[in-house]
């Protein structure tokens, strides 16, 4: 199943990406509609991180093209924000939470201008939205995993983008933090932003996402979550992991899926 | 007296030579420290070493080709081969299965080997101008002249100026390269700039301290500065000061003992400062950590002894009875020495007194003991009521908590539990006086 939309916010066309000549994404082709909360789901090593890195131009494309807002990345950079996996940086770096969040302002105004009062206001506002205001001056090496994640989210908010690509923002955070991040994402969607999230947990995926991509080296499905979450498609994505699938089957029954309103 | 005169003579900077040496080592120490901060933060310490060793063949080659010791020409050769080595390391790690540290080792030894080969060739070629070229191997800080200092000055301005100008860019690529790329920063450009100024710093520094010690000049001040601060800007400034001060002191030491070469002394002073920082720096330092631990240990010991005396009093319904060390040892498995140490601290605090080799609680001591016991029992009760932990599991936890609860937390606990009378094991929870309960 691959539902294509007109006038998409993001279009990935026949994308192939390889590391050392070994393709980890094969002919991936999909479109994503505006204003949705989108999940990218697939097993470990499926190429989820690689996909959003390719979209952000962080790994070279083998073939295919990517369009954001019907344009190239370079011309719409200021409208796009990337939230890396938090393990991707060394949190022992000498910086405070506020310093990191202010980095989110660098893109908008260029690196040559000084940080203005307005930038600081935006940074504080972003920290407030992720509930980290009290930690503004905290040294980043003294943050818990969940606080690191929220610091990255605040930095992304400070970018004031329209499209957000997040790599596993829920990894290693507790249930309460996950809930508050989800609330934030829903709020952002209400403001008309599009948020693409790499996610691991199938159970919560059903609840969170309007649109879902199932990925395992190739694209298995792309479409509204309730249409994509079928036993066959999940089986195709996760191949063989029946315990998980039967669990999901039970869950879908329990939730009377797809009787869910948007 | 001799030392004092030396100090005055050196630090008055009357002598021109002293002035040049001091200024030269100061500039060099400070500017390579500033550049080194980013080498350190990007975890590229070994790259500094590679550059230092790889510069030698460049110097030799440019001497062979241009037949001159003109420092500018030598610097050019040094820059080129230093740069090439950085590129080779990057290329090998990016395009083969060889790991970066192996690529570094490989590049370093090949370049340095070629350098030594060329140097030997030059020394045997009978070219009279070659004399002094081997200074690059070990440095020649003690013989800096005016021209050197001018060159150092210019290079320092370039190095520090570049860092100030691109401070944001450099810190961004040091912290999060991916993010830097996604906001459209030309990461490659700034990596090249950073490598170039690192090569420049090394190429200049090497003339003072030599090949082997140059990496230390780059990295050690940054590593030492990191102990003192969590702010990048402050770290860079502290590193510059440490680098500069080490430069001057190294020069001073080798001035008082002329047989000692300057380079190694600069690095010795640097290492001394780094180790000192590790031991005494306020937050991260090993000494302050162990001091805190000692303090905690002492508090725990005190609390436990006063609690023991109180509990004995409670049991025998006689708080102010004389008790021998042996009695106390029966109840608490402390070595006698430790017990005595704790009792002596309590004595100083006027919580116990010593009468004919026997220990007695004072009124103060009774209060202190009561407080520890109260907190212990309140905490047990809190755990069982609020966290639903079984009563036989709470003792261990309370044993630790009783030492860290502050008076504010204590009164919160009391309020929350509404001044209970019994703990989960039905022991009495003691209060200072009736008023406390009725409050
Ligand atoms: N830098 C790299 N060099 C070589 N191979 C890589 C590199 N990064 C990823 N791979 C390989 O590419 C494949 C896809 O990796 P990717 O990180 O995109 O998966 P993922 O879906 O994000 O997995 P996870 O759920 O574990 O995060 C994996 O097989 C991985 O081993
Ligand atoms: Mg991943």
Short mmCIF file of C-alpha atoms in Angstrom, two decimals, chain A residues 12 49 53-54 57 63 73 115 124 153 180 183 186 188 240 242 254 259:
data_model
loop_
_atom_site.label_atom_id
_atom_site.label_comp_id
_atom_site.label_asym_id
_atom_site.label_seq_id
_atom_site.Cartn_x
_atom_site.Cartn_y
_atom_site.Cartn_z
CA UNK A 12 10.84 11.12 -1.67
CA UNK A 49 17.66 6.89 10.68
CA UNK A 53 19.50 11.66 7.34
CA UNK A 54 19.14 11.36 3.57
CA UNK A 57 21.31 15.78 3.22
CA UNK A 63 19.83 7.69 -6.77
CA UNK A 73 16.49 21.32 0.70
CA UNK A 115 22.43 36.58 19.71
CA UNK A 124 13.27 30.60 26.90
CA UNK A 153 13.34 19.40 21.24
CA UNK A 180 4.40 15.33 27.63
CA UNK A 183 1.25 16.47 23.89
CA UNK A 186 0.02 17.33 19.01
CA UNK A 188 2.61 21.64 17.15
CA UNK A 240 8.57 -13.65 11.21
CA UNK A 242 5.08 -13.56 15.26
CA UNK A 254 -9.00 -4.67 21.86
CA UNK A 259 -12.75 2.53 14.30
#
